[in-house]
mmCIF file of C-alpha atoms in Angstrom:
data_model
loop_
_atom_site.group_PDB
_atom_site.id
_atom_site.type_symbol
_atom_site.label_atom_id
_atom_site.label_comp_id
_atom_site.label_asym_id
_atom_site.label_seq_id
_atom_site.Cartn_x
_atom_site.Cartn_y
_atom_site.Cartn_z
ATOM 1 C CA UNK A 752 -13.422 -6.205 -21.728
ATOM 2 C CA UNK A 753 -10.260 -4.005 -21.720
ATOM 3 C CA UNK A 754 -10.483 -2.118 -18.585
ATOM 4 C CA UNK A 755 -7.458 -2.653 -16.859
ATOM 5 C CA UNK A 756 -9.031 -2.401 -13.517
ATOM 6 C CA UNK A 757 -11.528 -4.694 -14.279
ATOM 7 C CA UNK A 758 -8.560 -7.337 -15.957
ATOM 8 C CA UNK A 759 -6.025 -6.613 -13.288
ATOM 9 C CA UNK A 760 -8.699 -7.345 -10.444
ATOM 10 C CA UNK A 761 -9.649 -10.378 -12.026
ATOM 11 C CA UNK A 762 -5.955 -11.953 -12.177
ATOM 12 C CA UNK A 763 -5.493 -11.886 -9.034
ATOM 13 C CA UNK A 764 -8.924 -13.126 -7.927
ATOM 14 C CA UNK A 765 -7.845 -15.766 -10.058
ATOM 15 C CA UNK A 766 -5.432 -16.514 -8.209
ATOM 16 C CA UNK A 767 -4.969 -19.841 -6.099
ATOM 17 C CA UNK A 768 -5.483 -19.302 -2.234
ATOM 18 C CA UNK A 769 -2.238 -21.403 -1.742
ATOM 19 C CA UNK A 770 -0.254 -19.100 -4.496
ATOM 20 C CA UNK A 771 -1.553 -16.003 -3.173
ATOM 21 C CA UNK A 772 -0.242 -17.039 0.044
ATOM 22 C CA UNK A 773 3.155 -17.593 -1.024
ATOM 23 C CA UNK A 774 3.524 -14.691 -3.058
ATOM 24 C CA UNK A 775 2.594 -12.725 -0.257
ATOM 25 C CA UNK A 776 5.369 -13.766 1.849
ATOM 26 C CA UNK A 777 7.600 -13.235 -0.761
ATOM 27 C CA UNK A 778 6.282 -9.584 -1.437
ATOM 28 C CA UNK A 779 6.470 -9.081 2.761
ATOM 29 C CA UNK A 780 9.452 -10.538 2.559
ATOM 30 C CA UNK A 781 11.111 -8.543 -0.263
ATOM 31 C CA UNK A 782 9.484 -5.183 1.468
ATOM 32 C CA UNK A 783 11.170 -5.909 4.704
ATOM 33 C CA UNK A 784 14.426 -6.224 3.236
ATOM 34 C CA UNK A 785 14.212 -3.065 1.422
ATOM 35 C CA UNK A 786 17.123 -0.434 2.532
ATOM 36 C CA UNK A 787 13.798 1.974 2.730
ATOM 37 C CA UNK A 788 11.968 -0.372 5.322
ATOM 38 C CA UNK A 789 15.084 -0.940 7.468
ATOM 39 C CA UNK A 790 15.408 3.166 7.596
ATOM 40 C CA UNK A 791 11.889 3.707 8.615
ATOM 41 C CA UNK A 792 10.630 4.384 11.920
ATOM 42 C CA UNK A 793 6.893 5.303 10.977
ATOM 43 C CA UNK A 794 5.563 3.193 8.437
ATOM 44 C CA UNK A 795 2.055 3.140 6.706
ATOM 45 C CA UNK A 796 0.363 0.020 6.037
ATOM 46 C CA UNK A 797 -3.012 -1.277 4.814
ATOM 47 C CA UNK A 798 -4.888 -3.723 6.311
ATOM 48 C CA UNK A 799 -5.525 -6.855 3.690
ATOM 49 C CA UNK A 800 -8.895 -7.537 2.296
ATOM 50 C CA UNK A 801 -10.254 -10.211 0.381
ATOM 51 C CA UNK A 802 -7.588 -11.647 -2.283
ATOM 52 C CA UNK A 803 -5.143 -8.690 -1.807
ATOM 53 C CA UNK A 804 -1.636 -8.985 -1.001
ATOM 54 C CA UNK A 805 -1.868 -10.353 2.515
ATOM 55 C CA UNK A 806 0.206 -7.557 4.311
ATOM 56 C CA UNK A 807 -0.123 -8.822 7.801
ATOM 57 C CA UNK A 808 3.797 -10.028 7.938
ATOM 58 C CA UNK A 809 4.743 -6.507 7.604
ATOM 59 C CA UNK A 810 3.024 -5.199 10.656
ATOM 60 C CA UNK A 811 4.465 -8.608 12.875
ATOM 61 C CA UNK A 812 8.150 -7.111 11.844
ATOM 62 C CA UNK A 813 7.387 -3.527 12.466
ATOM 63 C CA UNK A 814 6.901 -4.464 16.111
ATOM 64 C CA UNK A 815 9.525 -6.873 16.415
ATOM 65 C CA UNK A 816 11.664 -4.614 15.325
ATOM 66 C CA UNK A 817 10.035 -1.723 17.591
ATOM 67 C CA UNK A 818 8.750 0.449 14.402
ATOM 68 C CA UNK A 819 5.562 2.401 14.747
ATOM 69 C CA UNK A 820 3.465 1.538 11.799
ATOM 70 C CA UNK A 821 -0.295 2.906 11.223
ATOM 71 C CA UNK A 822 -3.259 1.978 8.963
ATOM 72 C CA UNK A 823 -5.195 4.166 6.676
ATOM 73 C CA UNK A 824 -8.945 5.319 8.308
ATOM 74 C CA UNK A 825 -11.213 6.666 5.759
ATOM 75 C CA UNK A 826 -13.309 9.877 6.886
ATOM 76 C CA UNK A 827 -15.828 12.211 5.345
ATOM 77 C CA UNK A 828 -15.031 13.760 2.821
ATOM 78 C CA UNK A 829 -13.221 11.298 0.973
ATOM 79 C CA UNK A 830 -9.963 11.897 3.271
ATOM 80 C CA UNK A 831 -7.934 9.825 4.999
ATOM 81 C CA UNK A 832 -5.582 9.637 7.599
ATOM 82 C CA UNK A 833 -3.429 7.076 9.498
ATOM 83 C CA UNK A 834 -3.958 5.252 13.052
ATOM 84 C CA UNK A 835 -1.164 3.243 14.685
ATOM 85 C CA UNK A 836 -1.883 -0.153 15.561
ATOM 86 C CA UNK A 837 -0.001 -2.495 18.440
ATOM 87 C CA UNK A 838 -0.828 -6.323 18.115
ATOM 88 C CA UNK A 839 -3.291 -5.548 20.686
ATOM 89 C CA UNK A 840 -5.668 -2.804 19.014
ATOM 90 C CA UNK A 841 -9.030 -3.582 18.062
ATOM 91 C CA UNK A 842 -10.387 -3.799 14.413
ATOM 92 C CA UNK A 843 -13.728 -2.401 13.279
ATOM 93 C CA UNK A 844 -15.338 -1.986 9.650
ATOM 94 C CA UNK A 845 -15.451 1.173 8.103
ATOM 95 C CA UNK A 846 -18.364 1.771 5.769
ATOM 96 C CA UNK A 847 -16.658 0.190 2.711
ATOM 97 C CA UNK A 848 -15.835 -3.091 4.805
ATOM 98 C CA UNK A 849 -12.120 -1.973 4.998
ATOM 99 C CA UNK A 850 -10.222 -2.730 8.410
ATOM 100 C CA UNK A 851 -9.575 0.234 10.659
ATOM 101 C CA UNK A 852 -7.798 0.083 14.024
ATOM 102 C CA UNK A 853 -10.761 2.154 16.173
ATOM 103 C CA UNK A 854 -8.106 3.769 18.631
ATOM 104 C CA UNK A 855 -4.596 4.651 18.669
ATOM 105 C CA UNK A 856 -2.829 7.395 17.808
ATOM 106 C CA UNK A 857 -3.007 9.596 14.823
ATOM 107 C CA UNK A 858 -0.465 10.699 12.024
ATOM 108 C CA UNK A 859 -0.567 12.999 9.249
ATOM 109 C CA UNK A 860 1.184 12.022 6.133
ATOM 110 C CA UNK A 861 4.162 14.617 5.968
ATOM 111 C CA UNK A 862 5.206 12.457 9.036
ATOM 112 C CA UNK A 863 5.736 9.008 7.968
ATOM 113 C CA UNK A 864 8.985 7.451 5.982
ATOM 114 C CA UNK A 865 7.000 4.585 4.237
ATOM 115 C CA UNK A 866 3.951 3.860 2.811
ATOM 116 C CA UNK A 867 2.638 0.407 1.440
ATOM 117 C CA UNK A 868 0.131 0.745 -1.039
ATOM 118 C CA UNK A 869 -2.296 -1.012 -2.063
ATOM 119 C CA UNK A 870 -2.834 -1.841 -5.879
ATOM 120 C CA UNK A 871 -4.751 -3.473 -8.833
ATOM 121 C CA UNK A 872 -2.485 -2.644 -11.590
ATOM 122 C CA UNK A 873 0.680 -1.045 -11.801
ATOM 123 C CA UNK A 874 3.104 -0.318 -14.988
ATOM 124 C CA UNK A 875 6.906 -0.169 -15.455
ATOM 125 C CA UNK A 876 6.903 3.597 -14.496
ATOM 126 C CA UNK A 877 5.176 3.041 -11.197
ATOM 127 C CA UNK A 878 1.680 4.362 -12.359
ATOM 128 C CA UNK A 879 -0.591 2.706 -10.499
ATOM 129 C CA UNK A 880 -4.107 2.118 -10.278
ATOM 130 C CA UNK A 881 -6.172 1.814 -7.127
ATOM 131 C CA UNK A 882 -9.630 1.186 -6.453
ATOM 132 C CA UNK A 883 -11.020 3.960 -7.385
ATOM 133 C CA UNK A 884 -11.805 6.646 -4.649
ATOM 134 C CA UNK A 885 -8.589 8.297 -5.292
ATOM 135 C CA UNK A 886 -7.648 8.229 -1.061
ATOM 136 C CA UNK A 887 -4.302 7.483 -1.594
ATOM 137 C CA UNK A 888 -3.680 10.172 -4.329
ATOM 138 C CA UNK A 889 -5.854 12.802 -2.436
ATOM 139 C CA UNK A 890 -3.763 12.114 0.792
ATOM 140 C CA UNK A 891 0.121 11.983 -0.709
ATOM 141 C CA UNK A 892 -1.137 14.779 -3.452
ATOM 142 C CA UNK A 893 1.833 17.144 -1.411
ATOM 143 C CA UNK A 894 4.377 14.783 -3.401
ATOM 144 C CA UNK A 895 2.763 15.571 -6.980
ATOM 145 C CA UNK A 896 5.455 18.969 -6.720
ATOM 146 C CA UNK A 897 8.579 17.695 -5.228
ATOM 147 C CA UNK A 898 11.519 17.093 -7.742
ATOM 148 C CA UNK A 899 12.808 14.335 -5.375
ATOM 149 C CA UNK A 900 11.471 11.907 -3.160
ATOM 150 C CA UNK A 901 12.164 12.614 0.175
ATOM 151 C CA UNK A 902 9.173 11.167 2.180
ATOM 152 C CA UNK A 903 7.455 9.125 2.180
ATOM 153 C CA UNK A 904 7.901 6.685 0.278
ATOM 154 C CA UNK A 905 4.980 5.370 -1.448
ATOM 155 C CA UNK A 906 5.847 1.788 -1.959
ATOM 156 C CA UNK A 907 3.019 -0.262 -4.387
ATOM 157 C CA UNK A 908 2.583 -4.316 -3.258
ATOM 158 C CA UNK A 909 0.997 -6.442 -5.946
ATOM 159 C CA UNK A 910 1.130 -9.563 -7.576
ATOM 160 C CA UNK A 911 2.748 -9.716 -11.004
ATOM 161 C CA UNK A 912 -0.225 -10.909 -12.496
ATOM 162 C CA UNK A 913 -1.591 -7.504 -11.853
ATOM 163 C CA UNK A 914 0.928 -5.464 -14.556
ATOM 164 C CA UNK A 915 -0.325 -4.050 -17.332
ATOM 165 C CA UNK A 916 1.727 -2.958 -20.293
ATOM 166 C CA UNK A 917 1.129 1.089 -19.526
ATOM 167 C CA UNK A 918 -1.007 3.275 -17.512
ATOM 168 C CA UNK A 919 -1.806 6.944 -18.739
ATOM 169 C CA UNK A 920 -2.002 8.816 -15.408
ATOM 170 C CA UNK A 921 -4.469 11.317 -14.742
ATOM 171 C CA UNK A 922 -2.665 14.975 -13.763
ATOM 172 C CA UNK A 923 -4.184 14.452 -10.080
ATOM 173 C CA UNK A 924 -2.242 10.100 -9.518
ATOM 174 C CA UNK A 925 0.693 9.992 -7.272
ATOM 175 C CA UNK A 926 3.384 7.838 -8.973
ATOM 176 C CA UNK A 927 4.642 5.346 -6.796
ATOM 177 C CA UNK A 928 8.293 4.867 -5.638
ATOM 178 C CA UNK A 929 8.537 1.675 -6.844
ATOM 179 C CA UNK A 930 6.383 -1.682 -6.981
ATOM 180 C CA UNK A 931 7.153 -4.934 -5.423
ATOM 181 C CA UNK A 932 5.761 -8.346 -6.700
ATOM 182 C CA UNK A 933 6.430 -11.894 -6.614
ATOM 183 C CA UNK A 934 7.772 -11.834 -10.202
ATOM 184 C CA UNK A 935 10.982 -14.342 -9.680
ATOM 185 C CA UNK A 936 14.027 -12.292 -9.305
ATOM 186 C CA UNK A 937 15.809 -15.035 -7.262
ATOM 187 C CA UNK A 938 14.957 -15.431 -4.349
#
């Protein structure tokens, strides 16, 4: 089959649990030392699922280093917004099985400085491709006009496994800033 969803998403759920462990601390790890993560104060972060890029070393330094950072919630409509979560907020299900913090406080997405997206396949021009409910591109669709990014960033975690050789966008995808992987680059 040559769906690049469908090939992307089965890469990485090829993937060995003990490789996609350490490739997700080197993607945290390579995210956290981005100039763009040490200049944010409200950062945007999903919640890992399943065999995605385990994420969950990005929130641990957000607090450390005293940085608000919120999840995504999914609402009606096919909209979604951001909730922050502390170490100590409490996780519920949404409909779809994702991870939502169920209280904290709100943000829209004018008002954060970083975003970490999720993604199943991604191209050399940061065109990505998502799961296919078009949240992400829906939310950030405000960025579609601006000539330069100011913020947020929208900053695409996958493994390299997931690139494919080129995406055609639709007129309604948000390119990304950039995507990070575990593709050696020597560190």
């Amino acid at each position: 089959m040559n769906d690049p969803r469908v090939n992307a998403l089965r890469a990485r759920r090829e993937m060995q649990p003990d490789a996609r462990a350490r490739s997700s601390e080197i993607i945290c790890r390579r995210v956290i030392r981005t100039r763009e993560f040490r200049c944010s104060r409200a950062i945007a972060c999903y919640l890992p699922m399943g065999d995605e890029v385990d994420t969950l070393e990005i929130f641990d330094r957000s607090w450390r280093a005293n940085k608000r950072i919120f999840a995504p919630v999914l609402q009606r409509r096919r909209k979604m917004s951001f909730r922050e979560i502390r170490p100590e907020s409490t996780l519920e299900r949404n409909s779809f099985g994702v991870w939502e913090p169920s209280t904290g406080a709100m943000i829209g997405p004018r008002d954060l400085d970083l975003v970490i997206t999720p993604t199943v396949a991604f191209d050399d021009d940061n065109n990505r491709i998502g799961m296919g409910g078009g949240y992400f591109d829906r939310c950030f669709s405000f960025l579609r006009y601006r000539k330069h990014w100011l913020h947020p960033k929208l900053i695409g975690v996958a493994f390299a496994c997931q690139k494919i050789e080129k995406i055609t966008p639709n007129v309604w995808d948000i390119r990304l800033y950039s995507v990070i992987t575990d593709a050696n680059s020597g560190d």
